[in-house]
Short mmCIF file of N, CA and C in Angstrom, two decimals:
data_model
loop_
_atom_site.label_atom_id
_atom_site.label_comp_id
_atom_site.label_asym_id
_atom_site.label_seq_id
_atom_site.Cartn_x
_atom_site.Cartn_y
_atom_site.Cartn_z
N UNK F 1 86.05 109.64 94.61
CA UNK F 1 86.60 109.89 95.92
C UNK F 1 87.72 108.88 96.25
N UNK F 2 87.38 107.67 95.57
CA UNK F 2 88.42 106.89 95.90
C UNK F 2 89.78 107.02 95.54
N UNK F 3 89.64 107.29 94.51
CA UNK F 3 90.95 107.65 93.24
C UNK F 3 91.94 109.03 94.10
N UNK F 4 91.34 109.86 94.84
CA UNK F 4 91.15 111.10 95.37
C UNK F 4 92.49 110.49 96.67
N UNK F 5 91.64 109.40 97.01
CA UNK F 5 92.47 109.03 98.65
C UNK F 5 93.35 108.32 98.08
N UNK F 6 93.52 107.41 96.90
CA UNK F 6 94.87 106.49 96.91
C UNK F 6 95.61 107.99 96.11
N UNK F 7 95.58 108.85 95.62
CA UNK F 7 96.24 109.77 95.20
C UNK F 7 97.24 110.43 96.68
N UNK F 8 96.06 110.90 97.58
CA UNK F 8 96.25 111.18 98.43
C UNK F 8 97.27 110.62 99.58
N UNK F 9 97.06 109.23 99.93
CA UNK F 9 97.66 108.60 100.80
C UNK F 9 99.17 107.40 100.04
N UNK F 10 98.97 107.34 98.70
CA UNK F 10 100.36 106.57 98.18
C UNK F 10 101.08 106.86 97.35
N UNK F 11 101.95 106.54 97.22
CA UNK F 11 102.86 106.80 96.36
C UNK F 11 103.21 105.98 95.12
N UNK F 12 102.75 105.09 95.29
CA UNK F 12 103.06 103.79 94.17
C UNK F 12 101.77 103.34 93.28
N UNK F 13 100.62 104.06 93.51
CA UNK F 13 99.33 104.23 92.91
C UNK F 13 99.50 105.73 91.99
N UNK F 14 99.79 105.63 90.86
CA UNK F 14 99.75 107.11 90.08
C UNK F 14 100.85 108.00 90.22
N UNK F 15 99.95 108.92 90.43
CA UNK F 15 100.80 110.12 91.15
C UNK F 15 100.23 110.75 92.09
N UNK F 16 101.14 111.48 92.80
CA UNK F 16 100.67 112.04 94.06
C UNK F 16 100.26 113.40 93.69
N UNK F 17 99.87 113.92 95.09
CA UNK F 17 99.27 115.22 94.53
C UNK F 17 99.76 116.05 93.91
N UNK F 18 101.27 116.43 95.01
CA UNK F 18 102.42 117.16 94.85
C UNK F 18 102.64 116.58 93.38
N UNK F 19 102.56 115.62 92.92
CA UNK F 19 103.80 115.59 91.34
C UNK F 19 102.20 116.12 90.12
N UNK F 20 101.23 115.53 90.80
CA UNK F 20 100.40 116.25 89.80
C UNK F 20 100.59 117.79 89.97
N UNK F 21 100.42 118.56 91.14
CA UNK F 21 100.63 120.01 90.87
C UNK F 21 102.24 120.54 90.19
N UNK F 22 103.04 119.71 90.45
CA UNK F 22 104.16 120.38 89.53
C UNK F 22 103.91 119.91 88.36
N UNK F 23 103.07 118.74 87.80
CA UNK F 23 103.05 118.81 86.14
C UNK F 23 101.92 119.96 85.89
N UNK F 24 101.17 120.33 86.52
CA UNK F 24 100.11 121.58 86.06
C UNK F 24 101.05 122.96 85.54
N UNK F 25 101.92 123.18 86.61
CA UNK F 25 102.48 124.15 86.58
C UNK F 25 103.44 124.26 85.22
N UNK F 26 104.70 122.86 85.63
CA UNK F 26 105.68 123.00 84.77
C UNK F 26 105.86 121.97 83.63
N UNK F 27 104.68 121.20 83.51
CA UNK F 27 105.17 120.39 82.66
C UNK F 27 104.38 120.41 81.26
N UNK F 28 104.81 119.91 80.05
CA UNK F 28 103.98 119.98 78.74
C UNK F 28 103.90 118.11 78.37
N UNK F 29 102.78 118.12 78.14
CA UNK F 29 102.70 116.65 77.75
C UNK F 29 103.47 116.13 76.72
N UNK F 30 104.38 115.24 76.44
CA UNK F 30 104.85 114.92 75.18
C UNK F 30 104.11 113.64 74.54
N UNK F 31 103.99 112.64 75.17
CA UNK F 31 102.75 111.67 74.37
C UNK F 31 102.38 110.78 75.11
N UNK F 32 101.81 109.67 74.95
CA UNK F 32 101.64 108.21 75.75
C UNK F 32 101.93 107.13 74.93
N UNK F 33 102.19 106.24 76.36
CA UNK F 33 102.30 104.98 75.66
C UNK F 33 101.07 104.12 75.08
N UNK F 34 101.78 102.96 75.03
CA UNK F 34 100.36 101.86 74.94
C UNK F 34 99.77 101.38 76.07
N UNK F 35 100.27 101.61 77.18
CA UNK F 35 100.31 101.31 78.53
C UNK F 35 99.08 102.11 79.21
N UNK F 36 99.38 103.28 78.82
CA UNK F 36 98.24 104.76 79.41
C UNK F 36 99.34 105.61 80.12
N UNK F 37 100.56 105.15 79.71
CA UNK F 37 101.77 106.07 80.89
C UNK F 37 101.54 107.19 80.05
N UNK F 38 101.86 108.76 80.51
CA UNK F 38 101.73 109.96 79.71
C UNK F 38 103.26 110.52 80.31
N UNK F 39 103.45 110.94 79.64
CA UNK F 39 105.23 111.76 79.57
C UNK F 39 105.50 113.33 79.43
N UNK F 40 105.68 113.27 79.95
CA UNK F 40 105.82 115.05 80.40
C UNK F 40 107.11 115.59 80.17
N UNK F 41 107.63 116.57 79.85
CA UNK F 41 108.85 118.02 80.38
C UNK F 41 108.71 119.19 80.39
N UNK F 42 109.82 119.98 80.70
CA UNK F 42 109.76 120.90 81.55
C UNK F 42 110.60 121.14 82.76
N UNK F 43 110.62 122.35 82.45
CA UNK F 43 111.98 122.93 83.56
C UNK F 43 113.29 122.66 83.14
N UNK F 44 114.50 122.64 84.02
CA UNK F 44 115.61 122.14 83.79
C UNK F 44 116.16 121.47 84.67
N UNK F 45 116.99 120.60 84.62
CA UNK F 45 117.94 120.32 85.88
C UNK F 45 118.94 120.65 85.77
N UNK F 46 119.88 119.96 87.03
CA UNK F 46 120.97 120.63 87.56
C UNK F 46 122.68 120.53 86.99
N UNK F 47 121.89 119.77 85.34
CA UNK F 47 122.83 120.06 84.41
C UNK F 47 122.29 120.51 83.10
N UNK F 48 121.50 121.47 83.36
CA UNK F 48 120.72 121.92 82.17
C UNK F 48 120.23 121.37 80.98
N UNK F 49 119.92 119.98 81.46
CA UNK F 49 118.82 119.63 80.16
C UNK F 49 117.56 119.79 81.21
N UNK F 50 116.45 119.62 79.60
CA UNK F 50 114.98 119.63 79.80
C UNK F 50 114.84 117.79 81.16
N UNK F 51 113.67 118.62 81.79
CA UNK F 51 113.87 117.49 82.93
C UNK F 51 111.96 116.83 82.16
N UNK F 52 112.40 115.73 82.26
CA UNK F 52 111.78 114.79 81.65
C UNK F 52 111.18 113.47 82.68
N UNK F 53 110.00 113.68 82.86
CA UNK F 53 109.22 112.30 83.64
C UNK F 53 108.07 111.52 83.16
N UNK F 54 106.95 111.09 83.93
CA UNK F 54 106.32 109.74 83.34
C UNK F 54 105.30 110.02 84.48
N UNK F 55 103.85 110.07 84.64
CA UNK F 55 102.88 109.70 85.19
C UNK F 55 102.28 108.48 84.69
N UNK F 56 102.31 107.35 85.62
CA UNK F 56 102.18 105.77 84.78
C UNK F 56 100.53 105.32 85.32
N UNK F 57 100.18 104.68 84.38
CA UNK F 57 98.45 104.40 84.28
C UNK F 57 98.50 103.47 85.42
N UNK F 58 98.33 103.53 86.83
CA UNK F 58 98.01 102.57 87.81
C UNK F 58 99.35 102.88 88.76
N UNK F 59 99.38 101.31 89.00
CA UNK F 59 100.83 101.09 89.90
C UNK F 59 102.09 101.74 89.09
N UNK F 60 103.31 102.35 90.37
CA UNK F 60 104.30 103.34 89.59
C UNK F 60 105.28 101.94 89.68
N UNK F 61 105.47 101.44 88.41
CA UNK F 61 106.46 100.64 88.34
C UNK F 61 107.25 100.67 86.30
N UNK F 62 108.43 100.87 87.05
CA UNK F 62 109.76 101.72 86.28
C UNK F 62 109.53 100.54 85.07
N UNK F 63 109.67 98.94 84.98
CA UNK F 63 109.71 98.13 84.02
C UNK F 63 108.64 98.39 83.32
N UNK F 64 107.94 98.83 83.09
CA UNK F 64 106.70 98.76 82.25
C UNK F 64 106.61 100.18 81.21
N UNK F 65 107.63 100.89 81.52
CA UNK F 65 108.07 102.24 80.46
C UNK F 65 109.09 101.47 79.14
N UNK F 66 107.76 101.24 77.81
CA UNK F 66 108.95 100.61 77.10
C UNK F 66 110.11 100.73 76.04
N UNK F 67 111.06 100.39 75.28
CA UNK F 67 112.26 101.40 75.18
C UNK F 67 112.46 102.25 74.30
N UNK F 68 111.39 102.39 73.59
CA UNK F 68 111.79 103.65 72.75
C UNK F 68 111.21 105.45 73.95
N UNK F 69 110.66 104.91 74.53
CA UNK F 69 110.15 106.01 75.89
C UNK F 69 111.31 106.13 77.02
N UNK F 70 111.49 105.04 77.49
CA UNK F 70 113.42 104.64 78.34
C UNK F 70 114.43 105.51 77.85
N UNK F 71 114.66 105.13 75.94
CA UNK F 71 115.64 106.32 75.85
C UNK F 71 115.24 107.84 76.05
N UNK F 72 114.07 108.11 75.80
CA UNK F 72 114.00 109.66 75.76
C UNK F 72 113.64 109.65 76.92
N UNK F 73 113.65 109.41 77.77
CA UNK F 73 113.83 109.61 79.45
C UNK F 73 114.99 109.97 80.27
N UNK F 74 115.80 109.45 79.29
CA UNK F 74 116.91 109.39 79.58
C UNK F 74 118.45 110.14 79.27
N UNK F 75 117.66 110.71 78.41
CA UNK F 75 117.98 111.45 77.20
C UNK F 75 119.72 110.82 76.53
N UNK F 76 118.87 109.52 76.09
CA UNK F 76 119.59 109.22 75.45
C UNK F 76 119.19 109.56 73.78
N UNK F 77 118.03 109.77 73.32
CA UNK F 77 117.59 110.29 72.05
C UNK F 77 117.01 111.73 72.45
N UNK F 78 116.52 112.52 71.64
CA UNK F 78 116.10 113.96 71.73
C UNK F 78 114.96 113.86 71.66
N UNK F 79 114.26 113.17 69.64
CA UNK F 79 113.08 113.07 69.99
C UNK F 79 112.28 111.88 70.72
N UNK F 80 111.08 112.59 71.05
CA UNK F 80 110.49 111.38 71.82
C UNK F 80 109.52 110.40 70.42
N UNK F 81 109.38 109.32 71.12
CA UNK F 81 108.21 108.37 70.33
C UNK F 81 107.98 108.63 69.99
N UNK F 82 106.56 109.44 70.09
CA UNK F 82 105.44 110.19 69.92
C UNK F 82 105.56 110.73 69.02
N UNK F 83 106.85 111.67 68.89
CA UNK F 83 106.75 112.57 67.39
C UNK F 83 107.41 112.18 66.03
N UNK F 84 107.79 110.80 66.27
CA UNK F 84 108.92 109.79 65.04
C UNK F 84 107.62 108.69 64.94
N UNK F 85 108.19 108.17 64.21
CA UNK F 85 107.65 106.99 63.74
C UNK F 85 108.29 106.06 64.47
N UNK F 86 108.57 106.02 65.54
CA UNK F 86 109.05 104.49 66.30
C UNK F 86 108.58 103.17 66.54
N UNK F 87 109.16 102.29 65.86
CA UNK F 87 108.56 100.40 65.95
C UNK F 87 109.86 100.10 66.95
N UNK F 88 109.71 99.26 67.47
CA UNK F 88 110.24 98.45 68.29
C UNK F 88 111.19 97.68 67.22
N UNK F 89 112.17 96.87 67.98
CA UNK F 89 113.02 96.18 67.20
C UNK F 89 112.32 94.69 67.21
N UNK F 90 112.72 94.06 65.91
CA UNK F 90 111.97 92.56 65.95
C UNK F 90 112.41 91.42 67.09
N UNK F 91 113.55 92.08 67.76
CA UNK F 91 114.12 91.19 68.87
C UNK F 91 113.55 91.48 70.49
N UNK F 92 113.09 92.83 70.21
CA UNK F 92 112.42 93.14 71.16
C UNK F 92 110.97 92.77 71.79
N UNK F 93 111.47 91.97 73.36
CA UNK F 93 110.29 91.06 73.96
C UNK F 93 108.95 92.34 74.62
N UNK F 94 107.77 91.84 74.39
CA UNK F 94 106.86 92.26 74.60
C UNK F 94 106.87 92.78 76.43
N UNK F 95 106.47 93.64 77.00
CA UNK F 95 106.61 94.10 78.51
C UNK F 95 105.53 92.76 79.47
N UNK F 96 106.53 92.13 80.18
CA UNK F 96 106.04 91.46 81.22
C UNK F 96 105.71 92.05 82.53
N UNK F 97 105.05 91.82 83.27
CA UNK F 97 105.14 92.55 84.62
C UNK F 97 105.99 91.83 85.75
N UNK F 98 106.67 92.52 86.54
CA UNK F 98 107.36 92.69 87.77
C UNK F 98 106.48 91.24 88.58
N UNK F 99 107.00 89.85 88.60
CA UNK F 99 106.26 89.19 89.62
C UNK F 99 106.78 89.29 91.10
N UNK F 100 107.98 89.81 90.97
CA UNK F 100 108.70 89.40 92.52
C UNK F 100 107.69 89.61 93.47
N UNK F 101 107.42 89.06 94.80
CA UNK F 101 106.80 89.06 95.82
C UNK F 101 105.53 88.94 95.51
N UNK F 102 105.17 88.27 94.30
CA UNK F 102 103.93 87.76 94.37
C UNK F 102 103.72 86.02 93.87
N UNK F 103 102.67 85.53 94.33
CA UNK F 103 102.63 84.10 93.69
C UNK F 103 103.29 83.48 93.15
N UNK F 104 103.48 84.52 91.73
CA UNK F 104 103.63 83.87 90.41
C UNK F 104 104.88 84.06 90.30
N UNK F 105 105.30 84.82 91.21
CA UNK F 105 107.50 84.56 91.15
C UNK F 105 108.37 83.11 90.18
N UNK F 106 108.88 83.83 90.21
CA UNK F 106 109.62 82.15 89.48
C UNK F 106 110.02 82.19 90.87
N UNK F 107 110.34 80.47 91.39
CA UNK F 107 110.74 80.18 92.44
C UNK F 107 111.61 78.91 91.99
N UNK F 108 113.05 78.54 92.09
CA UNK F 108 113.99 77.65 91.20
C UNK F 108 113.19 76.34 91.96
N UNK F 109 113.40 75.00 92.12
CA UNK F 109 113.29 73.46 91.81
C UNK F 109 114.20 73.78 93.61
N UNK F 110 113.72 73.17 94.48
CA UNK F 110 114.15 73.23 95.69
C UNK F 110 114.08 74.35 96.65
N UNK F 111 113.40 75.44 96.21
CA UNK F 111 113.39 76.59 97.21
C UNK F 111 112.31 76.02 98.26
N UNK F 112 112.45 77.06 99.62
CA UNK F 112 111.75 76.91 100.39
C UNK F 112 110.25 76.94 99.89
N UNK F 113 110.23 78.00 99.08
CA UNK F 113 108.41 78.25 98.69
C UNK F 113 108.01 77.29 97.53
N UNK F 114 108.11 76.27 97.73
CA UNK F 114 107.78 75.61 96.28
C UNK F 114 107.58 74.21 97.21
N UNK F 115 106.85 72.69 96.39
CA UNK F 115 106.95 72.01 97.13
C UNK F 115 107.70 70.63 96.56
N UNK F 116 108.57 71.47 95.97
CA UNK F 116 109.42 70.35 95.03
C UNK F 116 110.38 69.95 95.86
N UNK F 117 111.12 69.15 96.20
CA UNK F 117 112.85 68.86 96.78
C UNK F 117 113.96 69.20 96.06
N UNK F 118 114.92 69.81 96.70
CA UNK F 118 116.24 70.04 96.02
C UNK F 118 116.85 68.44 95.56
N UNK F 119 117.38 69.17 94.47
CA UNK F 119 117.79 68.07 93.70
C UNK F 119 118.91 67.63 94.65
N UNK F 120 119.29 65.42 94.45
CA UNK F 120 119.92 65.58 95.20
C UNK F 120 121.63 66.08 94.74
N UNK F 121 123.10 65.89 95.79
CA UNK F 121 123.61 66.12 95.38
C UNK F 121 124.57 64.80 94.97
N UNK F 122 125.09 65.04 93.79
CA UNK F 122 125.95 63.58 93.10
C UNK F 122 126.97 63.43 93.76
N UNK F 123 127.58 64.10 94.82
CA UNK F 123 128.62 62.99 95.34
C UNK F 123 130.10 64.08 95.05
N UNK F 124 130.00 64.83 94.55
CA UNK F 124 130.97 65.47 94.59
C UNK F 124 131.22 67.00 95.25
N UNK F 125 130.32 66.50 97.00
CA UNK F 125 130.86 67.31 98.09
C UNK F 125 130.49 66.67 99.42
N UNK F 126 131.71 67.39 99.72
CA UNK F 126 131.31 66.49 100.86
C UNK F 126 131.35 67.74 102.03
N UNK F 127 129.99 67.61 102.69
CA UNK F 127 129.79 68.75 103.92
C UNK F 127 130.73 68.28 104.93
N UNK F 128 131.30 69.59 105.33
CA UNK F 128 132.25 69.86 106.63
C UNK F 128 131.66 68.87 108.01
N UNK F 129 132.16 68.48 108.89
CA UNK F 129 131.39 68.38 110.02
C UNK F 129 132.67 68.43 111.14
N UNK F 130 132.20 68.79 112.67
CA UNK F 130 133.50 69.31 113.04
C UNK F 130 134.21 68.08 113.64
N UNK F 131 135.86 68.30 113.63
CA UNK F 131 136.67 66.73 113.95
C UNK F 131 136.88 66.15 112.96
N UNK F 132 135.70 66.09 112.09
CA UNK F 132 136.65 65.25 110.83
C UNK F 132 137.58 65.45 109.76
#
């Protein structure tokens, strides 16, 4: 029931109802990630390619689709993952998650949210003040 109401009431939890009933209708699964994201197409858009989306395992957040799935989203490749043999490149960094607005933000050496002091400054400015 629970799963039922965050379906129900958000948008950034899964998918909503509405996008689950248009993947019933129009969409064909193409594969998943390692993530639990599942990838869908179907239909066309409004420049006639196959229209191509992503139901993502939890919170809907775009960084965590990783890039061999990005290009065929995008249709920048044809086939998807799923049906190639796709490895990642050896330069390619493992998926971090999105910290902004939480705790664990990076926050630089002097920000307000941190309890470090701005560094000071060496002498080569000098603040305005008025009259002088």
């Amino acid at each position: 029931m629970k799963k039922f109401l965050l379906q129900f009431f958000t948008w950034w939890n899964g998918a909503t109802l509405n996008t689950r009933f248009h993947t019933w209708r129009k969409g064909s699964r193409v594969g998943e990630d390692e993530f639990g994201n599942v990838y869908y197409e179907g239909g066309t858009d409004s420049e006639g390619r196959t229209r191509r989306w992503v139901i993502y395992n939890g919170y809907s957040e775009a960084s965590i689709v990783p890039p061999g799935w990005h290009g065929w989203l995008h249709h920048k490749v044809d086939t998807a993952p799923a049906a190639e043999n796709y490895a990642p490149r050896e330069w390619q960094k493992p998926h971090l998650p999105n910290l902004t607005g939480t705790p664990a933000a990076y926050r630089p050496r002097g920000s307000v949210l941190t309890k470090e002091e701005r560094p000071r400054v060496t002498g080569d400015y000098d603040a305005w003040t008025p009259g002088g």
